[in-house]
Every structure is written in C-alpha cells, then in structure tokens.
C-alpha cells in the first residue's frame, strides 16, 4: 500500500440541509444542521487513510476550538499530523455548506490558517515528503507552500498529484512544471485550458493542452459519467457507478484519496485505480457530510 502525504486545507464544516436552494433574497428554514470534519486536503487524507495508506498531513489550524477538534479527528483517523502547525494569530478554516434534496451543494469557505502556513514550515517536513509515494495538494491553502512541497517532491523523485480546486485563472507555471498528475473536473478544466468540455473529443483536446504544460498524467472527472484519463498514450472513460446521490460533498476528494492508495507510480494501472476511486466516491455521495461519508477499505472489496 502506498504512503501518501497531503499538503492542504483543514476545515470545520457546518452543513445545512434544505428542501431546495434559496433564491437571492429568499429565506428558507433548514431541516437539519450538523458540523463535521472537512477541507479538501483533510478529506483526501481521510480517504487515503481509510483505504489503508500510511498518511501524513502538512498544513495549519488556528489555536481555537475548531483547530483542536480537527486535530483530534485526524489523530483519531491515525493520520500523522506532525506537519500540522497551530497558528496563534489565525482562525481554523471553516466551510459553510448547503445541501438540497437533489444532493447538490453550495459551499462558502473561510480559509483562515490554511492560507498562512509557510514554505519554511513545509521544508520541516522534507523527510516525510521524501518517503512518500505521492504528494497531493489542492487550491484551498497557501499556494507558495504547495509549490515548495512539489519542488521538494520533484527533487526527491516523488510523484505529485494536483487537484486544481477551486480553480483559479492564474495558476503558477512553476507549479504545473512539477506536477506529474492533474485531476480537475469539467468546470476546472475549462478554466485551466479554455476548452469547454462537451464530449470525448473536447476531453482529449484539454488533455493535450495539459500535457503541453509538462504534466504526464491527466484525469478529468465528469460527474455522474465517471472519469476520463489520458496517460502514456492511452485514454478512455471509466464510467461511474449508478447510485442515488443525497450529498455530493467530498465526492471528488474521496475519489482522489482512494485512487492514490492503489495507483502505481508509473501510472500503469490507472484504469484499476480510477475504478477503485469511483467505487469509493459512489458510497460517499449516498451519505451526508464530508468526512463522515468517506468509506473504509472493507466496504470497497
């Protein structure tokens, strides 16, 4: 089983369940309210750990109740959090999520400490990065710290996986140059490449564009249709499992975390890894919440 290090966000999620999304200016009654562990980085780490990977985390929380809770949750998952800094002058990241009866969500994020850990703090985890099979990061935390982690990984010949979410228009070329695999969704792909995803031909064109930036492996998630891959001259679509979704929160994070645990470093088993990730995310969307919904390995075999 792989060793995974995640560099990224740790959030305390507050979720409201509603019958339908409110229109601008409209007030609705929520039918349920709960808090749970979240943050794209922490979700991916939990997914990797629950699929059996030795999992390490590099990031930051604030010196507050939410930070204490998130560190306790991650420790309970047996994720190594020696690389998680507690910052006195910052609040822990938080996400506010609304989920409707169709399973769709709307999310607002307060980054807090996620944007305040530094490249110098990342360097303190060089040994952890060096012994990893994969480094995973997203765009919910400090960009310069992600660049530092990926540069260290490249120097140590460790493969990097970038989940460019939420997408930004001015993604650093320096980061792309040290990214081995990129996993955007359709919307993020269009923002990154300028190519609207409408069919398999547009997926291939987008992959070609991303390969042109120096990225070896491309996976584009396409929602309920599954995931498209293009690597080492092979491409195709691995269909998603047909299930009734009640909450899509953390579905993409589960896919990436689970996939990384079985993926070979030369990407030779990419179809198998995507199939495993699809199965994991298909269970996540049938449950409410971010980390509470992420499945364990014994549910996937």
Coordinates of C-alpha atoms in Angstrom, one line a residue:
X1 CA 0.0 0.0 0.0
X2 CA 1.2 3.5 -0.8
X3 CA 2.5 6.2 1.5
X4 CA 0.6 9.4 0.9
X5 CA 1.4 13.0 2.1
X6 CA -1.3 15.6 1.7
X7 CA -0.5 19.3 1.7
X8 CA -3.6 21.4 2.0
X9 CA -6.7 22.5 3.8
X10 CA -8.3 21.6 7.1
X11 CA -11.8 23.0 7.7
X12 CA -14.5 22.5 10.2
X13 CA -17.7 22.1 8.1
X14 CA -21.1 23.4 9.0
X15 CA -23.9 21.9 6.9
X16 CA -27.5 22.9 6.5
X17 CA -29.9 20.6 4.8
X18 CA -32.8 22.3 2.9
X19 CA -35.5 21.1 0.5
X20 CA -34.3 23.4 -2.2
X21 CA -31.6 26.1 -2.6
X22 CA -32.7 29.6 -1.7
X23 CA -33.1 32.2 -4.4
X24 CA -31.3 35.6 -3.9
X25 CA -33.1 37.5 -1.1
X26 CA -35.1 34.4 0.0
X27 CA -35.1 33.0 3.5
X28 CA -35.7 29.3 4.0
X29 CA -36.0 27.0 7.0
X30 CA -33.3 24.3 7.2
X31 CA -34.4 20.8 8.2
X32 CA -31.1 19.7 9.7
X33 CA -27.8 21.2 10.9
X34 CA -24.6 19.5 11.8
X35 CA -20.8 20.0 12.0
X36 CA -18.1 17.6 10.8
X37 CA -14.5 17.5 9.7
X38 CA -13.8 18.8 6.2
X39 CA -11.4 20.7 3.9
X40 CA -10.4 19.2 0.6
X41 CA -6.9 18.3 1.9
X42 CA -8.2 16.7 5.1
X43 CA -10.9 14.9 3.2
X44 CA -8.4 13.4 0.8
X45 CA -6.1 12.4 3.7
X46 CA -9.0 10.6 5.4
X47 CA -10.0 8.8 2.2
X48 CA -6.4 7.7 1.7
X49 CA -6.1 6.5 5.3
X50 CA -9.4 4.7 5.3
X51 CA -8.2 2.8 2.2
X52 CA -5.1 1.6 4.1
X53 CA -2.4 4.1 3.1
X54 CA 0.2 5.4 5.6
X55 CA -1.0 9.0 5.5
X56 CA 0.8 12.3 6.5
X57 CA -0.5 15.8 6.6
X58 CA 1.2 19.2 6.1
X59 CA -1.0 22.2 6.9
X60 CA -2.2 24.5 9.7
X61 CA -5.1 25.2 12.0
X62 CA -5.8 28.1 14.4
X63 CA -5.3 28.0 18.1
X64 CA -9.0 27.7 18.7
X65 CA -11.7 25.1 19.5
X66 CA -12.2 24.2 15.8
X67 CA -8.5 23.6 15.4
X68 CA -8.4 21.4 18.5
X69 CA -11.4 19.4 17.2
X70 CA -9.9 18.9 13.7
X71 CA -6.5 17.7 15.1
X72 CA -8.4 15.3 17.4
X73 CA -10.4 14.0 14.4
X74 CA -7.3 13.5 12.3
X75 CA -5.4 11.8 15.1
X76 CA -8.4 9.5 15.7
X77 CA -8.1 8.5 12.0
X78 CA -4.4 7.7 12.7
X79 CA -3.2 10.4 10.2
X80 CA 0.3 11.7 11.1
X81 CA -0.2 15.4 11.9
X82 CA 3.3 16.3 12.9
X83 CA 3.4 18.6 9.9
X84 CA 0.3 20.5 11.0
X85 CA 1.1 23.8 12.6
X86 CA -1.1 25.5 15.2
X87 CA -1.1 29.3 14.5
X88 CA -1.9 31.7 17.3
X89 CA -2.8 34.6 15.1
X90 CA -5.2 32.8 12.8
X91 CA -8.6 31.1 13.0
X92 CA -9.1 27.5 11.8
X93 CA -10.5 27.2 8.3
X94 CA -14.3 26.8 8.0
X95 CA -16.7 25.8 5.3
X96 CA -20.4 26.6 5.3
X97 CA -22.4 24.1 3.1
X98 CA -26.0 24.0 2.0
X99 CA -27.3 20.7 0.6
X100 CA -30.7 20.3 -1.1
X101 CA -32.9 17.3 -1.6
X102 CA -31.4 16.6 -5.0
X103 CA -28.0 16.1 -3.4
X104 CA -26.5 19.3 -4.9
X105 CA -24.4 21.6 -2.7
X106 CA -23.4 25.2 -2.3
X107 CA -20.2 25.9 -0.4
X108 CA -18.6 29.0 1.0
X109 CA -15.1 28.8 2.5
X110 CA -13.2 30.9 5.1
X111 CA -9.6 29.9 4.6
X112 CA -8.1 31.2 7.8
X113 CA -5.0 29.3 8.8
X114 CA -5.0 27.3 5.6
X115 CA -3.5 30.3 3.8
X116 CA -1.0 31.1 6.5
X117 CA 1.4 28.2 6.7
X118 CA 4.7 28.9 5.0
X119 CA 7.2 27.3 2.7
X120 CA 9.6 27.2 5.6
X121 CA 7.1 25.1 7.6
X122 CA 6.8 22.8 4.6
X123 CA 10.6 22.3 4.5
X124 CA 10.5 21.0 8.0
X125 CA 8.6 18.0 6.6
X126 CA 11.2 17.2 3.8
X127 CA 11.9 13.8 5.3
X128 CA 8.1 13.0 5.2
X129 CA 7.8 14.1 1.6
X130 CA 10.9 12.1 0.6
X131 CA 9.5 8.8 1.9
X132 CA 6.1 9.2 0.3
X133 CA 4.9 7.6 -2.9
X134 CA 2.6 10.5 -3.8
X135 CA 2.2 14.1 -2.7
X136 CA -1.4 15.5 -3.1
X137 CA -2.4 19.1 -3.0
X138 CA -5.3 21.4 -3.9
X139 CA -6.0 25.2 -4.1
X140 CA -7.6 25.7 -0.7
X141 CA -4.3 26.5 1.0
X142 CA -1.2 28.7 0.6
X143 CA 0.0 28.4 -3.0
X144 CA 3.6 29.1 -2.3
X145 CA 3.7 26.3 0.3
X146 CA 2.2 23.9 -2.3
X147 CA 4.9 25.0 -4.8
X148 CA 7.6 24.3 -2.2
X149 CA 6.2 20.9 -1.4
X150 CA 6.0 19.9 -5.1
X151 CA 9.6 21.2 -5.7
X152 CA 10.8 19.1 -2.8
X153 CA 8.9 16.1 -4.2
X154 CA 10.4 16.5 -7.6
X155 CA 13.9 16.7 -6.1
X156 CA 13.2 13.5 -4.1
X157 CA 11.7 11.8 -7.2
X158 CA 8.3 11.6 -5.5
X159 CA 5.2 11.8 -7.8
X160 CA 2.8 14.7 -7.3
X161 CA -0.9 14.9 -7.8
X162 CA -2.6 18.3 -8.2
X163 CA -6.3 18.8 -7.7
X164 CA -6.8 22.3 -9.0
X165 CA -9.9 23.1 -7.0
X166 CA -11.3 25.6 -6.6
X167 CA -9.9 26.6 -10.0
X168 CA -8.1 29.9 -10.5
X169 CA -7.2 31.7 -13.7
X170 CA -3.6 32.5 -12.9
X171 CA -2.2 29.1 -11.9
X172 CA 1.5 29.3 -11.4
X173 CA 3.5 27.8 -14.2
X174 CA 6.2 26.9 -11.7
X175 CA 3.6 24.6 -10.0
X176 CA 2.5 23.0 -13.3
X177 CA 6.1 22.2 -14.2
X178 CA 6.5 20.0 -11.1
X179 CA 3.0 18.4 -11.4
X180 CA 3.0 14.7 -12.5
X181 CA -0.8 14.1 -12.4
X182 CA -3.6 16.7 -12.5
X183 CA -7.2 15.9 -11.6
X184 CA -9.7 18.7 -12.4
X185 CA -13.4 18.4 -13.0
X186 CA -15.1 19.7 -16.2
X187 CA -15.5 23.3 -14.9
X188 CA -11.9 23.5 -13.6
X189 CA -10.7 22.0 -16.9
X190 CA -12.4 24.8 -18.9
X191 CA -10.9 27.5 -16.6
X192 CA -7.4 25.9 -17.0
X193 CA -7.5 25.3 -20.7
X194 CA -10.2 27.5 -22.2
X195 CA -11.7 24.3 -23.7
X196 CA -15.4 23.7 -22.9
X197 CA -15.9 20.0 -22.1
X198 CA -18.9 18.7 -24.2
X199 CA -17.7 15.3 -25.5
X200 CA -14.8 12.9 -25.6
X201 CA -13.1 14.9 -28.3
X202 CA -13.0 18.0 -26.2
X203 CA -11.7 15.9 -23.3
X204 CA -8.8 14.7 -25.4
X205 CA -8.1 18.3 -26.6
X206 CA -8.0 19.5 -23.0
X207 CA -5.7 16.7 -22.0
X208 CA -3.3 17.5 -24.9
X209 CA -3.2 21.1 -23.7
X210 CA -2.4 20.0 -20.1
X211 CA 0.3 17.6 -21.4
X212 CA 1.7 20.5 -23.3
X213 CA 2.3 22.2 -19.9
X214 CA 4.6 19.3 -18.9
X215 CA 2.0 17.2 -17.0
X216 CA 2.4 13.5 -17.6
X217 CA -1.0 12.2 -16.5
X218 CA -4.4 13.8 -16.8
X219 CA -7.7 12.6 -15.2
X220 CA -10.8 14.8 -15.8
X221 CA -13.7 13.9 -13.5
X222 CA -17.0 14.2 -15.3
X223 CA -19.6 13.8 -12.5
X224 CA -22.1 11.0 -12.8
X225 CA -20.5 9.9 -16.1
X226 CA -17.3 8.9 -14.4
X227 CA -13.7 10.0 -15.2
X228 CA -11.7 10.5 -18.4
X229 CA -7.9 9.6 -18.4
X230 CA -5.1 10.3 -20.7
X231 CA -1.6 9.0 -19.8
X232 CA 1.2 7.2 -21.6
X233 CA -0.6 7.3 -24.9
X234 CA -3.7 5.6 -23.5
X235 CA -7.0 7.4 -22.9
X236 CA -10.6 6.5 -22.2
X237 CA -13.6 7.0 -19.9
X238 CA -14.1 4.8 -16.8
X239 CA -17.9 5.1 -16.0
X240 CA -19.2 5.9 -12.6
X241 CA -21.4 3.6 -10.7
X242 CA -25.1 4.4 -10.9
X243 CA -26.3 5.4 -7.4
X244 CA -28.8 7.8 -5.9
X245 CA -26.8 10.8 -4.6
X246 CA -28.0 12.5 -1.4
X247 CA -24.9 14.8 -0.9
X248 CA -22.0 15.2 -3.3
X249 CA -19.8 16.9 -0.7
X250 CA -16.3 15.3 -0.6
X251 CA -17.1 13.0 -3.6
X252 CA -14.2 14.3 -5.6
X253 CA -11.9 14.3 -2.6
X254 CA -12.8 10.7 -1.8
X255 CA -12.1 9.7 -5.4
X256 CA -8.6 11.3 -5.3
X257 CA -7.6 10.0 -1.9
X258 CA -8.8 6.5 -2.6
X259 CA -7.3 6.4 -6.1
X260 CA -3.9 7.4 -4.7
X261 CA -3.7 4.4 -2.4
X262 CA -3.7 1.9 -5.2
X263 CA -2.1 3.9 -8.0
X264 CA 1.3 2.7 -9.2
X265 CA 4.0 5.4 -9.5
X266 CA 4.3 4.8 -13.3
X267 CA 0.5 5.2 -13.7
X268 CA 0.4 1.8 -15.4
X269 CA -2.7 0.7 -13.5
X270 CA -4.6 3.9 -14.0
X271 CA -7.9 2.2 -15.1
X272 CA -7.9 0.0 -12.0
X273 CA -7.1 3.0 -9.7
X274 CA -9.9 5.1 -11.3
X275 CA -12.3 2.2 -10.9
X276 CA -11.4 1.9 -7.2
X277 CA -11.8 5.7 -6.7
X278 CA -15.2 5.7 -8.5
X279 CA -16.4 2.9 -6.2
X280 CA -15.3 4.9 -3.1
X281 CA -16.9 8.1 -4.3
X282 CA -20.2 6.3 -5.2
X283 CA -20.5 5.4 -1.5
X284 CA -19.6 8.9 -0.3
X285 CA -22.5 10.5 -2.3
X286 CA -25.0 8.2 -0.7
X287 CA -24.2 9.7 2.7
X288 CA -24.4 13.1 4.3
X289 CA -21.4 15.2 5.4
X290 CA -17.8 15.3 4.2
X291 CA -15.5 13.1 6.3
X292 CA -18.4 11.1 7.9
X293 CA -19.4 9.9 4.4
X294 CA -15.9 8.6 3.3
X295 CA -15.8 4.8 3.1
X296 CA -13.4 2.3 4.6
X297 CA -11.4 -0.2 2.6
X298 CA -13.5 -3.1 3.8
X299 CA -16.5 -1.5 2.1
X300 CA -14.7 -1.4 -1.2
X301 CA -13.5 -5.0 -1.6

